[in-house]
Amino acid sequence: VQRYKFNMCSRQAGEGVGALVAQLRGLSEHCNYGTTLEVMLHDRLVRGINEPMLDFDRALNIARGMELAAKNTMEVCARPRKGRQGAKASREVTKSCFRCGKHGHAPDKCRIKNKECFNCLKSGHIHRVGKKVASNGNPGRSSQAQPKVHHMLTEESDYQLFNLRSGESSPPLFMDLMLNSVNVKMEIDTGASVSVIGEDMFQGERSLNIKPTKSILRTFTGEQIPVMGTVDVKVEYARSRVYPYWWSKVTDQRFLDGTDYREFLWIGHKPMSEHASMEALIGKYPTLTEDSLGTLKGVKGHFQVDPEAKPRFFKPRSIPYMLHEKVNAELERLQKEGIIEPVEFADWAAPIVPVLTADRKTVRICGDFKTTVNRIAKVNSYPLPRIEDLYAKLSGGKKFTKLDLKNVYLQIELEEDSKKFVTINTQRGLFQYNHLSFGMSSAPAIFQWVVDNLLQGIPYICTYLDDIIVLGREQNLNQVLERLSKVGMWLNMDKCTFMEAEVTYLGYHINAEGLQPVAEKACAIARAPEPTNVHELGSYLGLLNYYRRFIPNLSTRLAPLYKLLNKNVHFTWGPVQAQAFQLSKGLLQSYEVLIHYDPNKELILSCEASS
């Protein structure tokens, strides 16, 4: 009986191909076709299509294409024919539309004429065209921050949630998002047309405005999913914005991020060939990914200390009990790797400062050498690159690779006569460093000199201490990896990204269009409380000053705040300061993309006259 229903199933008038396939799959569940299921689906779907070399996937794509072509033809034929408007109208449609970037129509006839761009939140163009407009400047932009709300679900539609799983399939891919300040693990499902959250996600929160919808959600087999409506929630990931989610009555705690949010959340995909190419390239240099810690070949660090300088010796400092085991474990690791060695006596000794790493599972031991050798040693004067100079090199990049060097300072061995100056005093006794370490004043300059000389001559790269960024040319990346491997450097693969359209580098999101502040730091500024003393104000302005490139006339606009930093000014917080403080938050929230410097483009210098 079930097979009879399956064989008699046919496409009804006005029924889409997707609905027919869903109905066929639903009926086939009880037919026990087994491995012949695809053949049966093929036979039912390709009736009337004359192509012998046709599998199910190709048949489905062709049928959908035919359906779309027929629909478009009917729309074109149904349009009223207008009289001749002259050669001007004919010439207009040969140009690309400034709203959507496509050809074949005039801008005033564009279908997205009244649509809103999710990037700049203005009407009349879409994201990929809007970014070009932003890079050319937009003098009409208001300085006042606009609410970052993007509405997508406005029409009655029929959406499908495929979410396929099988016993031999790859494990699901998840990502952590903040939805209305609640940490949620969302499953990335490229088969789902829309993003869905369960009913109990924000149960009891009255402030949510659930909007009713006539649209329908269906599973892969055609079953309808009960929907309460759509709701706007604040999504925090690479960027913070407000997006609509479907609120479903399904309460299995499996929340789906569909294809409607992939671009907004900066989620992309790479072809398998690109993954394979990167794996093959990295596989050529296996020493780069080793877990052990070795010594950089051909390089040694050195401190210049006045031989008449008086030695400085400090007792060990007490450390929190919660860090005792972590400190002991790190000391044992460093000793095992040959980075430090125990000594019985020392003329120079500095206390240690243990710093928790980002995962909070281990500590980084820093010697407080500002109390000892840093006071009398000559500091290496090799300059660190300016942020502006680094970003000027990124112009023209489409794909970016970010390399993170592992245990950077610890890979450089010290010369024998410099080791005695860098002894640390711990609860377990004295240890002398054999390698460069954190806390030594010349360590950054020494390491920057090493990396710059090592990678000298390779185009399209930026180096800043242990962070290297390579523009998307595989040949350049191959040269970088080859040189790093030759000298024995290691990569922290957990922090490396390869051939991405966007990377985070030195506090900025970088892509082909330019720079944007990292959302986390921008949020930290937006949430900062009003300062109560000059030290808190200085910290806040220091953080804000890091993104001064995005805020024109920063010092002029925030003059009431900067005046409080003067030593001869008493700290008094009044309405003027409070207004400037709130203004500073709005200025950063309304930032635009800062494009890469291009020497081939016209440069305009704008100056203000001074008295």
Coordinates of C-alpha atoms in Angstrom, one line a residue:
V1 CA 0.0 0.0 0.0
Q2 CA 2.8 2.4 0.9
R3 CA 4.7 1.7 -2.3
Y4 CA 1.5 2.3 -4.3
K5 CA 1.1 5.7 -2.6
F6 CA 4.7 6.5 -3.5
N7 CA 4.3 5.4 -7.1
M8 CA 1.1 7.4 -7.5
C9 CA 2.5 10.6 -5.9
S10 CA 2.7 13.3 -8.5
R11 CA 3.3 17.0 -8.6
Q12 CA 0.2 19.1 -8.0
A13 CA -0.6 22.3 -9.7
G14 CA 1.4 25.2 -8.2
E15 CA 3.5 22.8 -6.1
G16 CA 7.3 23.5 -6.0
V17 CA 9.9 20.9 -6.7
G18 CA 11.2 21.1 -3.2
A19 CA 7.7 20.3 -1.8
L20 CA 7.4 17.3 -4.2
V21 CA 10.8 15.9 -3.1
A22 CA 9.9 16.4 0.6
Q23 CA 6.6 14.5 0.1
L24 CA 8.3 11.7 -1.8
R25 CA 10.9 11.3 1.0
G26 CA 8.2 11.2 3.6
L27 CA 6.3 8.5 1.7
S28 CA 9.5 6.5 1.1
E29 CA 10.1 6.0 4.8
H30 CA 7.6 3.2 5.0
C31 CA 8.5 1.6 1.7
N32 CA 11.7 -0.2 2.8
Y33 CA 13.4 0.5 -0.5
G34 CA 16.8 0.3 1.2
T35 CA 19.7 1.0 -1.1
T36 CA 17.4 1.4 -4.1
L37 CA 15.8 4.5 -2.6
E38 CA 17.8 7.0 -4.7
V39 CA 16.9 5.0 -7.9
M40 CA 13.2 5.2 -7.0
L41 CA 13.4 8.9 -6.3
H42 CA 15.2 9.3 -9.5
D43 CA 12.5 7.5 -11.5
R44 CA 9.7 9.5 -10.0
L45 CA 11.4 12.9 -10.4
V46 CA 12.8 12.7 -13.9
R47 CA 9.6 11.6 -15.6
G48 CA 9.4 13.6 -18.8
I49 CA 13.1 14.8 -18.6
N50 CA 15.1 13.3 -21.5
E51 CA 18.6 12.9 -20.2
P52 CA 20.2 9.4 -19.8
M53 CA 23.2 10.5 -17.7
L54 CA 21.2 11.9 -14.8
D55 CA 21.4 11.2 -11.1
F56 CA 19.1 12.4 -8.4
D57 CA 21.1 15.5 -7.4
R58 CA 21.4 16.7 -11.0
A59 CA 17.8 16.0 -11.7
L60 CA 16.7 18.1 -8.7
N61 CA 19.0 21.0 -9.7
I62 CA 17.7 21.0 -13.3
A63 CA 14.1 20.8 -12.3
R64 CA 14.5 23.7 -9.9
G65 CA 16.3 25.7 -12.6
M66 CA 13.5 25.1 -15.1
E67 CA 10.9 26.1 -12.5
L68 CA 12.8 29.4 -11.8
A69 CA 13.3 30.1 -15.5
A70 CA 9.6 29.6 -16.2
K71 CA 8.6 31.8 -13.3
N72 CA 10.9 34.6 -14.5
T73 CA 9.7 34.4 -18.0
M74 CA 6.1 34.8 -16.9
E75 CA 7.0 37.8 -14.8
V76 CA 8.8 39.4 -17.8
C77 CA 5.9 38.7 -20.1
A78 CA 3.3 40.1 -17.6
R79 CA 5.0 43.5 -17.4
P80 CA 3.3 46.3 -19.3
R81 CA 5.3 47.4 -22.3
K82 CA 6.2 51.0 -22.3
G83 CA 6.9 53.3 -25.2
R84 CA 10.3 54.3 -26.4
Q85 CA 12.1 56.5 -23.9
G86 CA 15.0 57.4 -26.1
A87 CA 18.6 56.2 -26.3
K88 CA 19.4 57.4 -22.8
A89 CA 17.4 54.6 -21.1
S90 CA 19.1 52.1 -23.4
R91 CA 22.5 53.3 -22.4
E92 CA 21.7 53.3 -18.6
V93 CA 21.0 49.6 -18.4
T94 CA 24.4 48.7 -20.0
K95 CA 26.1 50.0 -16.9
S96 CA 26.2 48.1 -13.6
C97 CA 23.5 49.1 -11.1
F98 CA 25.0 51.0 -8.2
R99 CA 22.5 49.3 -5.9
C100 CA 23.1 45.6 -6.6
G101 CA 26.2 45.7 -8.8
K102 CA 24.4 43.7 -11.6
H103 CA 23.7 44.6 -15.2
G104 CA 20.5 44.7 -17.3
H105 CA 18.4 47.2 -15.4
A106 CA 18.3 50.8 -14.3
P107 CA 18.9 51.7 -10.6
D108 CA 15.4 53.1 -10.2
K109 CA 14.0 49.7 -11.3
C110 CA 16.3 47.7 -9.1
R111 CA 14.5 45.1 -6.9
I112 CA 16.5 46.0 -3.8
K113 CA 15.8 49.7 -4.2
N114 CA 14.1 49.9 -0.8
K115 CA 16.1 47.1 0.9
E116 CA 18.5 47.7 3.8
C117 CA 22.2 47.0 3.7
F118 CA 23.2 45.0 6.7
N119 CA 26.7 46.5 6.8
C120 CA 25.9 50.2 6.9
L121 CA 22.2 49.9 7.7
K122 CA 21.2 52.3 4.9
S123 CA 18.6 51.6 2.3
G124 CA 19.2 51.4 -1.5
H125 CA 22.1 49.0 -1.9
I126 CA 23.4 45.6 -0.7
H127 CA 26.5 44.6 1.3
R128 CA 29.0 43.9 -1.5
V129 CA 28.2 47.2 -3.2
G130 CA 27.9 49.2 0.0
K131 CA 31.4 48.3 1.0
K132 CA 32.7 49.9 -2.1
V133 CA 30.8 53.0 -1.3
A134 CA 32.2 53.0 2.2
S135 CA 35.7 52.8 0.9
N136 CA 35.2 55.8 -1.3
G137 CA 33.8 57.9 1.6
N138 CA 30.3 58.9 2.4
P139 CA 30.0 62.6 3.3
G140 CA 26.4 62.3 4.1
R141 CA 26.9 60.0 7.0
S142 CA 25.5 61.3 10.2
S143 CA 27.9 61.5 13.1
Q144 CA 25.2 60.2 15.4
A145 CA 25.2 56.4 16.0
Q146 CA 22.4 54.6 14.4
P147 CA 20.7 51.6 16.0
K148 CA 22.2 48.4 14.5
V149 CA 19.0 46.5 13.7
H150 CA 18.6 44.4 10.6
H151 CA 15.2 42.9 9.7
M152 CA 15.1 40.1 7.1
L153 CA 11.9 38.1 7.6
T154 CA 9.2 40.2 6.1
E155 CA 7.4 38.0 3.6
E156 CA 5.3 34.9 3.9
S157 CA 7.5 32.0 3.0
D158 CA 8.0 28.2 3.2
Y159 CA 11.5 27.4 4.7
Q160 CA 13.1 24.0 5.0
L161 CA 15.4 22.7 7.8
F162 CA 17.4 19.8 6.5
N163 CA 19.8 19.0 9.4
L164 CA 21.0 15.7 8.1
R165 CA 22.7 13.1 10.3
S166 CA 23.9 9.5 9.7
G167 CA 25.9 7.0 11.6
E168 CA 29.0 7.6 9.5
S169 CA 28.7 11.4 9.1
S170 CA 31.1 13.9 10.6
P171 CA 30.3 15.3 14.0
P172 CA 28.2 18.5 14.1
L173 CA 30.0 21.8 14.0
F174 CA 29.2 24.2 16.8
M175 CA 30.0 27.8 17.7
D176 CA 29.6 29.9 20.8
L177 CA 27.4 32.9 20.5
M178 CA 26.0 35.5 23.0
L179 CA 22.3 35.8 22.5
N180 CA 21.0 38.7 24.6
S181 CA 24.1 38.3 26.8
V182 CA 23.4 34.5 27.3
N183 CA 26.1 32.1 26.1
V184 CA 24.6 29.6 23.7
K185 CA 26.2 26.8 21.7
M186 CA 24.7 27.0 18.2
E187 CA 24.9 24.3 15.7
I188 CA 26.0 25.5 12.2
D189 CA 23.7 23.8 9.7
T190 CA 24.2 24.8 6.0
G191 CA 21.1 22.8 5.2
A192 CA 18.8 25.0 7.2
S193 CA 17.4 28.0 5.5
V194 CA 16.8 30.0 8.7
S195 CA 18.2 30.1 12.2
V196 CA 16.1 28.7 15.0
I197 CA 16.0 28.8 18.8
G198 CA 13.9 26.7 21.2
E199 CA 10.9 27.9 23.2
D200 CA 12.7 27.6 26.5
M201 CA 15.7 29.7 25.4
F202 CA 14.4 32.9 27.0
Q203 CA 11.5 31.5 29.0
G204 CA 10.1 34.1 31.4
E205 CA 11.8 37.1 29.8
R206 CA 9.0 39.6 29.3
S207 CA 11.0 42.2 27.4
L208 CA 11.1 40.0 24.3
N209 CA 8.8 41.1 21.5
I210 CA 7.7 37.9 19.7
K211 CA 6.3 38.8 16.3
P212 CA 3.8 36.5 14.7
T213 CA 4.6 35.1 11.2
K214 CA 2.6 33.3 8.5
S215 CA 5.8 31.5 7.3
I216 CA 6.2 27.8 7.7
L217 CA 9.2 25.7 8.8
R218 CA 9.5 22.2 7.5
T219 CA 11.9 19.4 8.1
F220 CA 13.8 17.5 5.4
T221 CA 10.9 15.0 5.1
G222 CA 8.2 17.7 4.9
E223 CA 6.9 17.6 8.5
Q224 CA 5.8 21.1 9.7
I225 CA 7.6 22.5 12.8
P226 CA 5.4 24.5 15.2
V227 CA 6.6 28.1 15.2
M228 CA 5.7 30.8 17.8
G229 CA 7.0 33.6 15.7
T230 CA 10.2 35.6 15.2
V231 CA 12.1 37.5 17.8
D232 CA 14.9 40.1 17.7
V233 CA 17.9 39.1 19.8
K234 CA 21.3 40.7 20.2
V235 CA 23.9 38.5 18.7
E236 CA 27.6 39.0 19.8
Y237 CA 30.3 37.3 17.8
A238 CA 32.7 39.0 15.4
R239 CA 30.3 42.0 15.4
S240 CA 27.4 42.9 17.7
R241 CA 24.1 43.5 16.0
V242 CA 20.4 42.7 16.5
Y243 CA 19.0 40.0 14.2
P244 CA 15.7 38.1 14.0
Y245 CA 15.6 34.4 15.0
W246 CA 12.7 32.0 14.6
W247 CA 11.2 31.0 17.9
S248 CA 10.2 27.3 17.7
K249 CA 8.2 25.2 20.2
V250 CA 10.8 22.5 19.7
T251 CA 12.6 22.3 23.1
D252 CA 15.4 19.8 22.5
Q253 CA 18.1 22.5 23.1
R254 CA 19.5 22.1 19.6
F255 CA 19.7 25.6 18.2
L256 CA 20.5 26.0 14.5
D257 CA 22.4 28.8 12.8
G258 CA 21.2 28.6 9.2
T259 CA 22.6 30.0 5.9
D260 CA 20.8 33.3 6.6
Y261 CA 23.4 34.3 9.1
R262 CA 26.6 32.9 7.6
E263 CA 27.7 36.2 6.0
F264 CA 26.6 38.3 9.0
L265 CA 28.6 36.3 11.5
W266 CA 31.6 36.1 9.2
I267 CA 31.1 32.3 8.8
G268 CA 32.5 31.1 5.5
H269 CA 33.4 27.8 4.0
K270 CA 36.5 26.6 2.0
P271 CA 36.6 24.2 -0.8
M272 CA 38.0 20.8 0.1
S273 CA 40.8 21.4 -2.5
E274 CA 41.9 24.5 -0.5
H275 CA 41.9 22.6 2.8
A276 CA 43.9 19.8 1.1
S277 CA 46.4 22.3 -0.3
M278 CA 47.0 23.9 3.0
E279 CA 47.4 20.6 4.8
A280 CA 49.9 19.5 2.1
L281 CA 51.8 22.8 2.5
I282 CA 52.1 22.6 6.3
G283 CA 52.9 18.9 6.0
K284 CA 56.1 19.8 4.1
Y285 CA 57.5 21.3 7.3
P286 CA 56.6 18.9 10.2
T287 CA 59.1 20.5 12.6
L288 CA 56.9 23.6 12.8
T289 CA 54.2 21.8 14.7
E290 CA 56.3 19.9 17.2
D291 CA 55.3 20.1 20.8
S292 CA 58.8 20.2 22.2
L293 CA 60.7 23.4 22.8
G294 CA 64.1 23.8 21.1
T295 CA 66.6 26.4 20.4
L296 CA 66.7 28.9 17.6
K297 CA 69.6 28.1 15.3
G298 CA 72.4 30.7 14.7
V299 CA 71.0 33.3 17.1
K300 CA 72.0 34.3 20.7
G301 CA 70.8 37.1 22.9
H302 CA 73.1 39.4 24.8
F303 CA 72.9 42.0 27.6
Q304 CA 75.3 44.9 27.9
V305 CA 75.8 45.6 31.6
D306 CA 78.3 48.0 33.2
P307 CA 80.8 45.7 34.9
E308 CA 81.0 48.2 37.8
A309 CA 77.2 47.8 38.4
K310 CA 76.3 46.7 41.9
P311 CA 74.5 43.3 42.0
R312 CA 70.8 43.4 43.1
F313 CA 69.3 40.3 45.0
F314 CA 65.7 40.0 46.0
K315 CA 63.9 37.3 48.1
P316 CA 61.1 35.3 46.6
R317 CA 57.6 36.8 46.7
S318 CA 54.6 34.9 48.1
I319 CA 52.1 33.8 45.4
P320 CA 48.4 32.8 45.7
Y321 CA 47.9 29.2 46.9
M322 CA 45.7 28.5 43.8
L323 CA 48.7 29.1 41.6
H324 CA 51.2 27.0 43.5
E325 CA 50.7 23.8 41.5
K326 CA 50.6 25.7 38.2
V327 CA 53.9 27.5 39.0
N328 CA 55.6 24.3 40.1
A329 CA 54.5 22.5 36.9
E330 CA 55.8 25.4 34.7
L331 CA 59.1 25.4 36.5
E332 CA 59.5 21.7 36.0
R333 CA 58.6 22.1 32.3
L334 CA 61.1 24.9 31.8
Q335 CA 63.8 22.9 33.6
K336 CA 63.1 19.8 31.5
E337 CA 63.3 21.8 28.3
G338 CA 66.6 23.4 29.3
I339 CA 65.2 26.9 29.5
I340 CA 66.2 27.3 33.2
E341 CA 68.6 25.4 35.5
P342 CA 68.8 25.4 39.3
V343 CA 71.8 27.2 40.9
E344 CA 72.9 27.3 44.5
F345 CA 74.3 30.8 44.6
A346 CA 73.7 34.0 42.6
D347 CA 74.7 37.6 42.9
W348 CA 71.6 38.7 40.9
A349 CA 68.1 37.5 41.7
A350 CA 64.7 38.8 40.8
P351 CA 61.3 37.7 42.1
I352 CA 58.7 36.1 39.8
V353 CA 55.3 37.3 38.6
P354 CA 53.1 34.3 37.5
V355 CA 50.5 35.3 34.9
L356 CA 47.6 33.0 34.0
T357 CA 47.3 32.2 30.3
A358 CA 44.1 32.7 28.3
D359 CA 42.8 29.2 29.0
R360 CA 43.6 29.7 32.7
K361 CA 45.0 26.2 32.9
T362 CA 48.7 27.1 33.0
V363 CA 50.8 30.1 34.0
R364 CA 53.5 32.1 32.2
I365 CA 56.4 32.8 34.6
C366 CA 57.8 36.3 34.2
G367 CA 60.8 37.5 36.1
D368 CA 60.4 40.9 37.7
F369 CA 63.7 42.1 36.1
K370 CA 62.8 45.7 36.4
T371 CA 64.1 45.4 40.0
T372 CA 67.4 44.0 38.8
V373 CA 69.0 43.9 35.4
N374 CA 66.6 46.1 33.6
R375 CA 67.7 49.0 35.8
I376 CA 71.3 49.0 34.6
A377 CA 71.4 47.1 31.3
K378 CA 71.5 49.0 28.0
V379 CA 68.2 48.5 26.2
N380 CA 68.4 47.2 22.6
S381 CA 67.3 50.1 20.4
Y382 CA 66.0 48.1 17.5
P383 CA 62.5 49.7 16.7
L384 CA 59.2 47.8 16.8
P385 CA 57.1 48.5 13.7
R386 CA 54.3 51.1 14.0
I387 CA 50.8 49.8 13.6
E388 CA 50.2 52.3 10.7
D389 CA 53.2 51.0 8.8
L390 CA 52.0 47.4 9.2
Y391 CA 48.5 48.0 7.9
A392 CA 49.8 50.1 5.0
K393 CA 51.4 46.9 3.6
L394 CA 48.0 45.0 3.6
S395 CA 46.5 46.9 0.6
G396 CA 45.4 44.6 -2.1
G397 CA 45.0 41.5 0.0
K398 CA 42.0 39.3 -0.5
K399 CA 43.0 36.3 1.6
F400 CA 45.0 36.5 4.8
T401 CA 47.1 33.9 6.7
K402 CA 48.0 34.6 10.4
L403 CA 50.9 32.7 12.0
D404 CA 51.4 32.7 15.7
L405 CA 54.9 31.8 16.8
K406 CA 55.1 29.5 19.8
N407 CA 57.2 30.3 23.0
V408 CA 58.9 33.1 21.1
Y409 CA 61.4 34.5 23.6
L410 CA 62.2 31.1 25.0
Q411 CA 63.6 29.9 21.7
I412 CA 66.5 32.3 21.8
E413 CA 69.5 31.1 23.8
L414 CA 71.5 33.7 25.8
E415 CA 75.2 34.1 25.6
E416 CA 77.1 32.6 28.6
D417 CA 78.2 36.0 30.1
S418 CA 74.6 37.2 30.1
K419 CA 73.0 34.3 32.0
K420 CA 74.1 35.4 35.5
F421 CA 72.1 38.6 35.3
V422 CA 68.7 36.8 34.8
T423 CA 68.4 34.5 37.8
I424 CA 64.9 34.2 39.4
N425 CA 64.2 33.5 43.0
T426 CA 61.2 31.2 43.6
Q427 CA 59.7 29.2 46.5
R428 CA 61.7 26.3 45.1
G429 CA 65.0 28.1 45.1
L430 CA 67.2 29.9 42.5
F431 CA 66.9 29.2 38.8
Q432 CA 69.2 30.7 36.1
Y433 CA 67.8 31.4 32.6
N434 CA 69.7 29.9 29.7
H435 CA 67.3 31.5 27.2
L436 CA 65.6 34.8 26.7
S437 CA 62.5 35.3 28.8
F438 CA 59.4 37.5 29.4
G439 CA 60.2 40.5 31.5
M440 CA 63.6 41.3 30.1
S441 CA 63.6 44.8 28.7
S442 CA 65.5 44.0 25.5
A443 CA 63.6 40.8 24.7
P444 CA 61.0 42.4 22.3
A445 CA 63.6 44.3 20.3
I446 CA 65.9 41.3 20.1
F447 CA 63.1 39.0 18.9
Q448 CA 61.8 41.6 16.4
W449 CA 65.3 41.9 14.9
V450 CA 65.5 38.2 14.6
V451 CA 62.1 37.8 12.8
D452 CA 62.7 40.8 10.5
N453 CA 66.1 39.5 9.3
L454 CA 64.8 36.0 9.0
L455 CA 61.9 36.9 6.7
Q456 CA 63.7 39.8 4.9
G457 CA 62.9 39.9 1.2
I458 CA 59.6 38.1 1.2
P459 CA 56.9 40.4 -0.2
Y460 CA 53.4 40.9 1.2
I461 CA 54.0 40.0 4.8
C462 CA 53.8 41.9 8.1
T463 CA 55.7 41.0 11.3
Y464 CA 55.0 42.2 14.8
L465 CA 56.9 40.1 17.4
D466 CA 55.3 36.6 17.4
D467 CA 52.5 37.5 15.0
I468 CA 53.0 37.2 11.3
I469 CA 50.4 38.0 8.7
V470 CA 50.8 36.8 5.0
L471 CA 48.7 38.1 2.2
G472 CA 47.0 35.4 0.1
R473 CA 49.7 34.1 -2.1
E474 CA 50.6 30.5 -1.5
Q475 CA 54.1 31.1 -2.8
N476 CA 54.8 33.7 -0.1
L477 CA 53.4 31.5 2.6
N478 CA 55.6 28.7 1.4
Q479 CA 58.7 30.9 1.7
V480 CA 57.8 32.0 5.2
L481 CA 57.2 28.4 6.4
E482 CA 60.4 27.2 4.8
R483 CA 62.5 29.9 6.6
L484 CA 60.8 29.4 9.9
S485 CA 61.5 25.6 9.7
K486 CA 65.1 26.0 8.8
V487 CA 65.9 28.0 11.9
G488 CA 63.8 25.7 14.2
M489 CA 60.9 28.0 15.0
W490 CA 57.5 26.5 16.1
L491 CA 54.0 27.5 15.3
N492 CA 51.1 27.6 17.7
M493 CA 48.6 25.9 15.4
D494 CA 45.6 26.6 17.6
K495 CA 46.1 30.3 16.9
C496 CA 47.0 30.1 13.2
T497 CA 44.5 30.7 10.5
F498 CA 45.2 30.0 6.8
M499 CA 43.8 31.8 3.7
E500 CA 40.8 33.5 5.4
A501 CA 38.8 36.4 4.0
E502 CA 39.1 38.1 7.4
V503 CA 41.5 37.7 10.4
T504 CA 42.0 39.4 13.7
Y505 CA 45.4 41.0 14.0
L506 CA 46.6 43.3 16.7
G507 CA 43.2 44.3 17.9
Y508 CA 41.6 44.8 14.5
H509 CA 39.4 42.8 12.1
I510 CA 41.2 42.9 8.7
N511 CA 39.7 42.0 5.4
A512 CA 40.0 43.2 1.8
E513 CA 38.0 46.3 2.5
G514 CA 40.1 47.6 5.4
L515 CA 40.1 47.6 9.2
Q516 CA 37.4 47.5 11.9
P517 CA 37.8 47.4 15.7
V518 CA 37.4 44.1 17.4
A519 CA 33.9 43.8 18.8
E520 CA 35.1 42.7 22.2
K521 CA 37.2 45.8 22.8
A522 CA 34.5 48.1 21.4
C523 CA 32.0 46.5 23.8
A524 CA 34.4 47.0 26.7
I525 CA 34.5 50.7 25.9
A526 CA 30.7 50.9 25.5
R527 CA 30.2 49.2 28.9
A528 CA 32.8 51.1 30.8
P529 CA 31.5 52.9 33.9
E530 CA 32.2 56.6 34.5
P531 CA 35.7 57.0 36.0
T532 CA 35.9 58.1 39.6
N533 CA 39.6 59.2 39.6
V534 CA 42.3 60.3 37.2
H535 CA 43.8 56.8 37.0
E536 CA 40.5 55.2 35.8
L537 CA 40.1 58.1 33.3
G538 CA 43.6 57.6 32.0
S539 CA 43.0 53.8 31.5
Y540 CA 39.7 54.5 29.7
L541 CA 41.2 57.1 27.4
G542 CA 44.2 54.8 26.7
L543 CA 41.9 52.1 25.5
L544 CA 39.8 54.5 23.4
N545 CA 43.0 56.1 22.0
Y546 CA 44.0 52.7 20.5
Y547 CA 41.1 53.2 18.0
R548 CA 41.7 56.9 17.4
R549 CA 42.1 56.3 13.7
F550 CA 38.3 55.7 13.5
I551 CA 37.4 58.9 15.4
P552 CA 38.2 62.2 13.7
N553 CA 39.2 65.1 15.9
L554 CA 39.3 62.9 19.0
S555 CA 41.3 65.2 21.2
T556 CA 39.1 68.2 20.3
R557 CA 35.8 66.4 21.0
L558 CA 37.0 65.0 24.3
A559 CA 38.9 68.1 25.5
P560 CA 37.0 68.2 28.8
L561 CA 38.3 64.7 29.6
Y562 CA 41.9 65.3 28.6
K563 CA 42.1 68.4 30.7
L564 CA 41.5 66.3 33.8
L565 CA 44.7 64.4 33.1
N566 CA 46.8 67.6 33.7
K567 CA 48.8 67.5 37.0
N568 CA 47.7 71.0 38.0
V569 CA 44.0 70.3 37.4
H570 CA 41.8 68.9 40.3
F571 CA 39.7 65.9 39.2
T572 CA 36.1 67.2 39.1
W573 CA 33.4 65.2 37.3
G574 CA 30.5 67.3 36.2
P575 CA 27.8 67.4 33.5
V576 CA 30.3 68.6 30.9
Q577 CA 32.6 65.7 31.5
A578 CA 29.7 63.2 31.7
Q579 CA 28.5 64.5 28.3
A580 CA 31.9 64.1 26.7
F581 CA 32.2 60.6 28.2
Q582 CA 29.0 59.4 26.7
L583 CA 30.0 61.1 23.4
S584 CA 33.2 59.1 23.3
K585 CA 31.2 55.8 23.5
G586 CA 28.9 56.8 20.6
L587 CA 31.8 57.9 18.4
L588 CA 33.4 54.4 18.4
Q589 CA 30.1 52.6 18.0
S590 CA 29.4 54.6 14.8
Y591 CA 32.8 53.8 13.3
E592 CA 33.2 53.1 9.5
V593 CA 35.7 50.9 7.8
L594 CA 39.2 52.2 7.6
I595 CA 40.5 51.3 4.2
H596 CA 44.0 50.1 3.5
Y597 CA 46.5 52.7 2.2
D598 CA 47.0 52.5 -1.6
P599 CA 49.8 54.6 -3.1
N600 CA 48.1 54.4 -6.5
K601 CA 45.0 56.2 -5.3
E602 CA 44.4 59.9 -4.9
L603 CA 45.4 61.2 -1.5
I604 CA 43.7 64.3 0.0
L605 CA 45.3 66.2 2.8
S606 CA 42.8 68.2 4.9
C607 CA 44.2 70.7 7.5
E608 CA 42.8 73.1 10.0
A609 CA 44.2 76.6 10.3
S610 CA 45.6 77.6 13.7
S611 CA 46.0 81.0 15.2

